[in-house]
Short mmCIF file of C-alpha atoms in Angstrom, two decimals:
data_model
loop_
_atom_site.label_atom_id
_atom_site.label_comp_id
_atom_site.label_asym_id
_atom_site.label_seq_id
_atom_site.Cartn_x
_atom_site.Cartn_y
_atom_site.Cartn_z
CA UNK R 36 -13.22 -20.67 -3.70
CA UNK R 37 -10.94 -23.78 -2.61
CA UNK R 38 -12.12 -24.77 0.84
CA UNK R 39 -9.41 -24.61 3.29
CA UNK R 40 -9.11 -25.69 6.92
CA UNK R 41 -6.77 -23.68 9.64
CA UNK R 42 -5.20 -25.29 11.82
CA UNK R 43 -3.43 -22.57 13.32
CA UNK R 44 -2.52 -22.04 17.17
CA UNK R 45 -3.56 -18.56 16.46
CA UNK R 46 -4.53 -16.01 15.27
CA UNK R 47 -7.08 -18.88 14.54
CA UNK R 48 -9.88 -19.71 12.80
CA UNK R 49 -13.17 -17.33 13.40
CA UNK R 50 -17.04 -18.52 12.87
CA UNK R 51 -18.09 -18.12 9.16
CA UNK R 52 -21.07 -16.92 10.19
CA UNK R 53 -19.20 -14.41 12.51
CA UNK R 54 -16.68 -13.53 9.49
CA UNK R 55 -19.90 -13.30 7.33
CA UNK R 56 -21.49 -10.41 8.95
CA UNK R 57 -18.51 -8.40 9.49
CA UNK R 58 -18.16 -8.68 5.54
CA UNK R 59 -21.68 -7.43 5.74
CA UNK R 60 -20.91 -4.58 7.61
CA UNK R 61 -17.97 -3.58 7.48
CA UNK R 62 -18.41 -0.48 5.26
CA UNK R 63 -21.48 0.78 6.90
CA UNK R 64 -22.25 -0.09 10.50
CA UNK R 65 -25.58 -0.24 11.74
CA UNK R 66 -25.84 2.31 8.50
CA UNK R 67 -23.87 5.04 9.77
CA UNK R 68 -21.58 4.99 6.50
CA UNK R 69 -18.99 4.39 8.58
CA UNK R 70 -16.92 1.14 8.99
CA UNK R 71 -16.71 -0.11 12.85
CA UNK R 72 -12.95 0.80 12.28
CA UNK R 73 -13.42 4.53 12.16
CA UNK R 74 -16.02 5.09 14.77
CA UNK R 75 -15.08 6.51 18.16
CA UNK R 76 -14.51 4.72 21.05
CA UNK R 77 -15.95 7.56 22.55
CA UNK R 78 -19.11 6.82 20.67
CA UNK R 79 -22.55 5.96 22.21
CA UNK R 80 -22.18 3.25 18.69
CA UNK R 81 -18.97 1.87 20.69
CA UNK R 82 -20.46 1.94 24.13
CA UNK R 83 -23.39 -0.02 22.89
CA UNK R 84 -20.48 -2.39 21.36
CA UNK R 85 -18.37 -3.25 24.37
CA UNK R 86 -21.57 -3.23 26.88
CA UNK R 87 -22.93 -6.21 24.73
CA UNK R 88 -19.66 -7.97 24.50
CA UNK R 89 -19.26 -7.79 28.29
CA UNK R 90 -22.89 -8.62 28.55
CA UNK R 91 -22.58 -11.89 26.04
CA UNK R 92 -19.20 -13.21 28.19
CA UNK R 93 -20.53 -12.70 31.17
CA UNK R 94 -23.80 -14.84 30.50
CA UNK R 95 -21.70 -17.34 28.39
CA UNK R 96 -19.28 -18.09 31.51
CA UNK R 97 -21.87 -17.16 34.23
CA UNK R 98 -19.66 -14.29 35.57
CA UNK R 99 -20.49 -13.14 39.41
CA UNK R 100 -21.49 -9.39 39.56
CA UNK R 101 -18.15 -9.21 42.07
CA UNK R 102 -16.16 -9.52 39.11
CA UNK R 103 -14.57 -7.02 36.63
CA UNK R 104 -14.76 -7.76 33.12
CA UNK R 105 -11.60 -5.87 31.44
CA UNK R 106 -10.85 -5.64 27.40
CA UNK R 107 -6.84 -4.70 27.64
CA UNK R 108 -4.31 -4.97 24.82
CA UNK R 109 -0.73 -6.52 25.10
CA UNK R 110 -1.63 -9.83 24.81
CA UNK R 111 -1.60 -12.43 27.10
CA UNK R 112 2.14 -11.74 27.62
CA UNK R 113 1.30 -8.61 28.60
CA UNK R 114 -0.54 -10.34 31.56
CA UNK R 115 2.53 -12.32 33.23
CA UNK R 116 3.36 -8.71 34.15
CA UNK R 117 0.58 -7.28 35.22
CA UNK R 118 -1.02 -10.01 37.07
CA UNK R 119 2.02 -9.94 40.03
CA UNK R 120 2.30 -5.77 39.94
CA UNK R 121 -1.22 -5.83 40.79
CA UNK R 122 -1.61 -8.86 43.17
CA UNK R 123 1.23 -9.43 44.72
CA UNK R 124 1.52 -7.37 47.95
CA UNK R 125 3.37 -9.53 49.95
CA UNK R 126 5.62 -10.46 47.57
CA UNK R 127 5.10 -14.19 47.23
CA UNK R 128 3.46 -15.86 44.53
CA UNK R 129 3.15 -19.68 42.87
CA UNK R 130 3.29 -21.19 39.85
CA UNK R 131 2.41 -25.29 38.24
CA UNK R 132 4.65 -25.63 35.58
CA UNK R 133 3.02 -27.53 32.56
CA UNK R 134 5.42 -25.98 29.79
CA UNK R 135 6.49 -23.19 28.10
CA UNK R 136 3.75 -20.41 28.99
CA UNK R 137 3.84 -21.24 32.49
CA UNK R 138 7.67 -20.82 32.51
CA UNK R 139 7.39 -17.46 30.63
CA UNK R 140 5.08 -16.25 33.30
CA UNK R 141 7.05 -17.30 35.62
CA UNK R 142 9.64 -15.30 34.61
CA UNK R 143 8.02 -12.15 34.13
CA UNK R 144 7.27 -12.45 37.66
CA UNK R 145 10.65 -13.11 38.46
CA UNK R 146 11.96 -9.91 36.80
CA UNK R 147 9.83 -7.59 39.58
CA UNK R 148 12.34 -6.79 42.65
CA UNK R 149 9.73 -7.23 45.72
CA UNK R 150 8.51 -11.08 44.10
CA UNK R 151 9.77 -14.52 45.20
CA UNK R 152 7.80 -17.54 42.82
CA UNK R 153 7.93 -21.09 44.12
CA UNK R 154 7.44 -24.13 42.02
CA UNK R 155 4.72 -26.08 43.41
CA UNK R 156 4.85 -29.05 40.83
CA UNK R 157 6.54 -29.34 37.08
CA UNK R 158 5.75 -32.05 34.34
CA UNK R 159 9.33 -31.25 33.35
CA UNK R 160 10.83 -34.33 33.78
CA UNK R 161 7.69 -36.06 31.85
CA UNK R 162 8.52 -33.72 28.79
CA UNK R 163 5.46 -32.15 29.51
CA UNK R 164 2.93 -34.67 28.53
CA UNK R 165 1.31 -35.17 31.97
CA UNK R 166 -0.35 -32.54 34.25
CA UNK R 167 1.51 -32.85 37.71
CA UNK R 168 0.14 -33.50 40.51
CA UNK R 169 -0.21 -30.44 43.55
CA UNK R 170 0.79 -31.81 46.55
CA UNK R 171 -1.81 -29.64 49.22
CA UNK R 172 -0.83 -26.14 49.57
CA UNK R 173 -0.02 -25.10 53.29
CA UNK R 174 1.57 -21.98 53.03
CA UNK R 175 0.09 -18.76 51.98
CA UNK R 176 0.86 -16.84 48.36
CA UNK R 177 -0.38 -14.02 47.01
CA UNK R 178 -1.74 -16.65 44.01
CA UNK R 179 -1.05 -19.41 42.39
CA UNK R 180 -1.31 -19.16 38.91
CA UNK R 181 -1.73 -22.32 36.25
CA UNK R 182 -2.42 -22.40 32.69
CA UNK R 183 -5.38 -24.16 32.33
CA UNK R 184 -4.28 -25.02 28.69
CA UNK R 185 -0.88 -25.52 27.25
CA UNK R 186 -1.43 -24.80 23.77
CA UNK R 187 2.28 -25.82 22.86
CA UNK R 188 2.64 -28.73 24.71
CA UNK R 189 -0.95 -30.45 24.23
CA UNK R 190 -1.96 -31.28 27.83
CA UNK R 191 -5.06 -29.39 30.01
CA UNK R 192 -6.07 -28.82 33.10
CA UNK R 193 -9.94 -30.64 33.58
CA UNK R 194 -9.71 -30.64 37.86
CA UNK R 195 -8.16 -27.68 38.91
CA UNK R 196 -5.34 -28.27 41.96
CA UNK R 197 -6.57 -27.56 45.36
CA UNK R 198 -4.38 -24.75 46.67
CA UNK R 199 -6.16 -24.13 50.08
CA UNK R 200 -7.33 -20.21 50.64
CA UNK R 201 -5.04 -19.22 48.16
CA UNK R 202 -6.28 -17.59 45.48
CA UNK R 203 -5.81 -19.07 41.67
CA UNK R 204 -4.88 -17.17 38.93
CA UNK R 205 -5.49 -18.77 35.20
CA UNK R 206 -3.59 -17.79 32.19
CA UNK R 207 -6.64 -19.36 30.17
CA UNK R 208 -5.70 -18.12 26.25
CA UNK R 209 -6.23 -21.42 24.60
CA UNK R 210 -9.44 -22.89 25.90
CA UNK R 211 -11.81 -20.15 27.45
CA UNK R 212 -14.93 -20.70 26.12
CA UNK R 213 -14.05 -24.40 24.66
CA UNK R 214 -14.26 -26.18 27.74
CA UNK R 215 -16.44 -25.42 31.33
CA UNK R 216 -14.61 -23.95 34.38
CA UNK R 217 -16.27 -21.92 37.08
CA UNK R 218 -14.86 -18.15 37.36
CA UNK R 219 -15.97 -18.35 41.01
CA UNK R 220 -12.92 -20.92 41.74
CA UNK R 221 -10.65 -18.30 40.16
CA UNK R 222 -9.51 -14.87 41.44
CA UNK R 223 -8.17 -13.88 37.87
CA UNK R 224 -8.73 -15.05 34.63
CA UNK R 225 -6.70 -13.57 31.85
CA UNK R 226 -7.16 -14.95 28.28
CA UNK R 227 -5.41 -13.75 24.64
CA UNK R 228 -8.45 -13.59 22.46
CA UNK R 229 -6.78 -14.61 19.15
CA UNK R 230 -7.97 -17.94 19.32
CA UNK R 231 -11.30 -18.76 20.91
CA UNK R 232 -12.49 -15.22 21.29
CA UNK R 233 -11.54 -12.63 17.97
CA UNK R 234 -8.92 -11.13 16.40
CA UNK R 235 -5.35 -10.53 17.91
CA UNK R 236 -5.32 -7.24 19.37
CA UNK R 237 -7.85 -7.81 22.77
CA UNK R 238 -7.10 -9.57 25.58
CA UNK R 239 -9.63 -10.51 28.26
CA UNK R 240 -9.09 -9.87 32.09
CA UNK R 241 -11.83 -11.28 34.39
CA UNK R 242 -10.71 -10.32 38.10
CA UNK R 243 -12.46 -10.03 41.35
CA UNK R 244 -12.92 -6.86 42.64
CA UNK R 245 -11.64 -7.12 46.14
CA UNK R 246 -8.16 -8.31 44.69
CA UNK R 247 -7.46 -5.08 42.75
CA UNK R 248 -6.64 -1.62 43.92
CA UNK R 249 -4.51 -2.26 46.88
CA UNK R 250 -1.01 -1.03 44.90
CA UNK R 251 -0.42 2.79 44.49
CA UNK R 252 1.20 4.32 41.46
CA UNK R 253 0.95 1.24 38.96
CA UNK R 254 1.47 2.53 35.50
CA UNK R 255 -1.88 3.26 34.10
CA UNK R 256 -2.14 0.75 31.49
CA UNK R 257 -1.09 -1.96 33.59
CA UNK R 258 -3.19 -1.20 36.86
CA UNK R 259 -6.60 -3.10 36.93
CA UNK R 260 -8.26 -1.02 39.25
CA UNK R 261 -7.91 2.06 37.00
CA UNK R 262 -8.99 -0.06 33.60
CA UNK R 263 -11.62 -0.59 35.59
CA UNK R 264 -12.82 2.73 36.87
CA UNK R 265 -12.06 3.82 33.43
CA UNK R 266 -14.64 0.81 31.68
CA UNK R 267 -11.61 -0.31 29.77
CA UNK R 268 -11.52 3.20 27.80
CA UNK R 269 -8.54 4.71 29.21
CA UNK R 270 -7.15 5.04 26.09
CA UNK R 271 -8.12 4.06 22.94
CA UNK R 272 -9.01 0.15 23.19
CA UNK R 273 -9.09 -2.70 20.11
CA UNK R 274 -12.18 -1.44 18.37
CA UNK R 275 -12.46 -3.95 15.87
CA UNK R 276 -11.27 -6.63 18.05
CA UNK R 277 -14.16 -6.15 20.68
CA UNK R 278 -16.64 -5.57 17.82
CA UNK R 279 -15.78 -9.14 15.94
CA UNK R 280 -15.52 -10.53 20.42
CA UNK R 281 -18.74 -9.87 20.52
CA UNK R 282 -20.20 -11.49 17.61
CA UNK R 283 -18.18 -14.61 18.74
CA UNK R 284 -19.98 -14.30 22.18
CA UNK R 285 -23.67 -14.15 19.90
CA UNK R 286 -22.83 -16.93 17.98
CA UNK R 287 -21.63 -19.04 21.00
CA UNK R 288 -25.36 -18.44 22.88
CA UNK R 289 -27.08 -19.31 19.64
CA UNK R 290 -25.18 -22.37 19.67
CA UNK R 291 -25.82 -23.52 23.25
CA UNK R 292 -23.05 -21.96 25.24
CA UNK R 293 -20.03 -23.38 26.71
CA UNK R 294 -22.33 -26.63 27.56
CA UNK R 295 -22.79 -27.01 23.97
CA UNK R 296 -19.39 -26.31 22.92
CA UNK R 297 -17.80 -28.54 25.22
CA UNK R 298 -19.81 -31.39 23.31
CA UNK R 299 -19.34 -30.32 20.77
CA UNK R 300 -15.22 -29.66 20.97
CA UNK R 301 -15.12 -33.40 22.84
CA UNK R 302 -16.68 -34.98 19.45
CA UNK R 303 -14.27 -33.52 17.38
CA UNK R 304 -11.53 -34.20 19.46
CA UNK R 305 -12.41 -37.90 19.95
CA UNK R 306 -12.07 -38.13 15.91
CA UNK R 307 -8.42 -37.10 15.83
CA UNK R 308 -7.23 -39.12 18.77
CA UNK R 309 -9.23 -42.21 18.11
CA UNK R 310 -7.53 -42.01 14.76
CA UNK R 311 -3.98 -41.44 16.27
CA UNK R 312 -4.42 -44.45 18.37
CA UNK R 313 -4.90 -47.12 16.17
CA UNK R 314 -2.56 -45.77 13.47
CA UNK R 315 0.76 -47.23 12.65
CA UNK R 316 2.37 -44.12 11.55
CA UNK R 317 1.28 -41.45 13.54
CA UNK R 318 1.25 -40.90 17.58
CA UNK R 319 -0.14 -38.60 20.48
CA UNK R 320 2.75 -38.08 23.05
CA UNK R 321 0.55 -36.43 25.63
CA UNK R 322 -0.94 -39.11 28.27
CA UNK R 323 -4.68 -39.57 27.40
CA UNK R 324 -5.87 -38.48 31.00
CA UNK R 325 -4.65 -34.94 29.92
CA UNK R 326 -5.18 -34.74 26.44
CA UNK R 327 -6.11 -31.18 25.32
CA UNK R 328 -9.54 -31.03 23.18
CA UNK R 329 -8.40 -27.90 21.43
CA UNK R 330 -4.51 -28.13 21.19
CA UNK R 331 -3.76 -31.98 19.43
CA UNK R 332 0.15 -32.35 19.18
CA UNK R 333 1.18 -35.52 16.96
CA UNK R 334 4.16 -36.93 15.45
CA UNK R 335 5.84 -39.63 12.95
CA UNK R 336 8.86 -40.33 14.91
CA UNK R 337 10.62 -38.67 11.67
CA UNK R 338 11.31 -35.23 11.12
CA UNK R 339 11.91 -35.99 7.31
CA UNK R 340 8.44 -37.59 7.23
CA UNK R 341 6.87 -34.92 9.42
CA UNK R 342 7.84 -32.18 6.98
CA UNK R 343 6.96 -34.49 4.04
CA UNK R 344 3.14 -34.57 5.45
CA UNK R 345 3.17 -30.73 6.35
CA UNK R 346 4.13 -30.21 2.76
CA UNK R 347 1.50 -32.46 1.50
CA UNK R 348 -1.04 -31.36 4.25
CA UNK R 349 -1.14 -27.93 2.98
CA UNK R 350 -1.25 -28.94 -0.52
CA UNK R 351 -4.48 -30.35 0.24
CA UNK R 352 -5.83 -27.20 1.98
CA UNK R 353 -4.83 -28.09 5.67
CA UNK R 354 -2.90 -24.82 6.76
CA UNK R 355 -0.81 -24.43 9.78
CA UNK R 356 -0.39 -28.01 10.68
CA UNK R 357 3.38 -27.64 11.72
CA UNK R 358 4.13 -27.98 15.27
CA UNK R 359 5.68 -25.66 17.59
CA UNK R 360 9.26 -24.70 16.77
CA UNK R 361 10.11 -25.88 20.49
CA UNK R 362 8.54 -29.55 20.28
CA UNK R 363 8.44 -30.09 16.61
CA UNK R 364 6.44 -32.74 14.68
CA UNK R 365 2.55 -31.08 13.91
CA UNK R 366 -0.23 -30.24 15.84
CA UNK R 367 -3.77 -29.23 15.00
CA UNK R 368 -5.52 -26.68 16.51
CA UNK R 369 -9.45 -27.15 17.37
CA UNK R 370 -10.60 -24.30 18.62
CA UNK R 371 -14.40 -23.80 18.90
CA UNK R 372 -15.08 -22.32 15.08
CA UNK R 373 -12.90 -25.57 13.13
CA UNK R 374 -15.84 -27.83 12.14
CA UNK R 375 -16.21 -31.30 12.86
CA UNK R 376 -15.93 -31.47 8.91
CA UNK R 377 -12.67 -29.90 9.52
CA UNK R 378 -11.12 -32.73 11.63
CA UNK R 379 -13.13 -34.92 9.65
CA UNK R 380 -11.28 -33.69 6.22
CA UNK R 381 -7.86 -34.00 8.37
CA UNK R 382 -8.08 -37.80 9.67
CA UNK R 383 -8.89 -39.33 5.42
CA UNK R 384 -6.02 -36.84 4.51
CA UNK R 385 -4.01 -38.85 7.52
CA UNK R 386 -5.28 -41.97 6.48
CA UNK R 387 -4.31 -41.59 2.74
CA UNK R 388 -1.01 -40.33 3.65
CA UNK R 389 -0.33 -43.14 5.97
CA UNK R 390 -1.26 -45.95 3.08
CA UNK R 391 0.87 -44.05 0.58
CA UNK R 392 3.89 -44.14 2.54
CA UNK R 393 4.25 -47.76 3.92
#
């Protein structure tokens, strides 16, 4: 078989090893006879599942006991909603705008009748290629929420802003797991898993306990406190999703952890933008104090030339190099399963292309 690297933002690239033993079992597990996708969720098989997956995050991102550990569906998206029903109960909430995720949770916020957002800081005007600066928070919101990584945009949050004793609320979909952050300095962490964590399908809600619960009547699949009582089995969850989660988690540990991974995601980053930053053809727009290790935005300057290397690119086995529709030019996504051989395989394929076009 042609080997291929994915690039994609996500659904992204799983371990091998991970993708190996679902192969293995995914017509008998644990030799039941019956694939993983047709057992109950109301199985002690499935119980056993999702307690180890919980188990495996929570060691992997040292999660305080005062902490739920949720496994929802609806995506991150999903998220921008529930996040303010369930937390805001006075009504006033903040958000960091680094690009286009913050501003769609934003406005999913916006849309509930008893909520008033403030804009703390934007990178707007700096097209998005800086992380802006929080002036000190004074007054008092219900949270202020950041993304810790803007997949689109390229840029990441490594100090978190100080936002006094308000809580902090991370959409953190593109680099949980890839990079450390303490869930203690967070109130809610809420993470699509499609690209650090499993399939699409499961979304992962890590909120503190005290925070939930305080808002009658929510609908059911969008109140925490009821996920909660309910071990995320209220209705039927993602299955498969969890399942695969959890072999993601095992395969993290075995490799070290988040420590680990960091070093491991830093290395391969520092291949691609050391590259990028000697090269005549090719640039990073993002501001290297904020460059994201797992989302690597780059461009030509020419949108004929961009799509002439995308073409050629994927010719050559690199898939899913094309940037976002809203920014353009390519971007390469190096989430925690591409190998350094991966990014290794990209920058000659860069190099070549550059030489055979000047």
């Amino acid at each position: 078989m042609k080997t291929v690297y994915n690039f994609a933002a996500g659904p992204a690239v799983l371990p091998q090893p991970v993708l190996q033993q679902v192969q293995d079992e995914l017509l008998s597990y644990r030799q039941t006879g019956m694939s993983v996708m047709e057992i109950s969720h109301r199985s002690a098989l499935f119980q056993d599942i999702i307690d180890r997956a919980e188990a495996g995050l929570r060691r992997l991102m040292a999660i305080p006991d005062n902490y739920k550990v949720l496994f929802l569906q609806g995506g991150a998206s999903l998220q921008f909603h529930a996040v303010p029903l369930n937390l805001a109960t006075t009504g006033k909430v903040a958000f960091v705008d680094t690009g286009n995720w913050s501003k769609k949770a934003k406005a999913e916020a916006d849309k509930l009748p008893h909520v008033t957002t403030t804009v703390l800081a934007s990178s707007q005007a700096q097209q998005n290629r800086v992380i802006p600066t929080v002036p000190a928070v004074t007054d008092h919101y219900d949270y202020v929420h950041i993304t810790t990584n803007n997949t689109i945009e390229g840029t990441t949050f490594f100090d978190l802003p100080a936002v006094g004793d308000n809580i902090l609320v991370g959409d953190m979909s593109s680099n949980i797991l890839a990079q450390p952050y303490r869930v203690a300095d967070f109130g809610l962490i809420y993470a699509g898993a499609q690209k650090n964590i499993g399939p699409a399908g499961l979304t992962v809600v890590i909120v503190r306990d005290d925070l939930i619960g305080k808002v009658p009547n929510l609908p059911a699949m969008l109140d925490y406190q009821l996920q909660a009582d309910k071990g995320s089995l209220y209705n039927t969850p993602p299955v498969f999703a969890i399942y695969t989660a959890g072999l993601v988690f095992d395969w993290l540990e075995q490799l070290g952890g988040v420590p680990a991974m960091t070093q491991i995601n830093q290395a391969k980053a520092k291949i691609l933008y050391d590259y990028l930053d000697q090269s005549d053809l090719f640039t990073a727009p993002v501001a290297p104090a904020y460059r994201s290790l797992t989302n690597i935005p780059f461009v030509t300057g020419n949108a004929d030339l961009d799509a002439q290397f995308i073409d050629a690119a994927t010719k050559a086995g690199l898939y899913n190099l094309k940037g976002h529709r809203l920014v353009g030019g390519m971007r390469a996504s190096l989430y925690n399963a591409m190998p350094i051989a991966g990014v290794t395989t990209l920058v000659d394929f860069m190099k070549h292309f550059e030489q055979e076009v000047r």
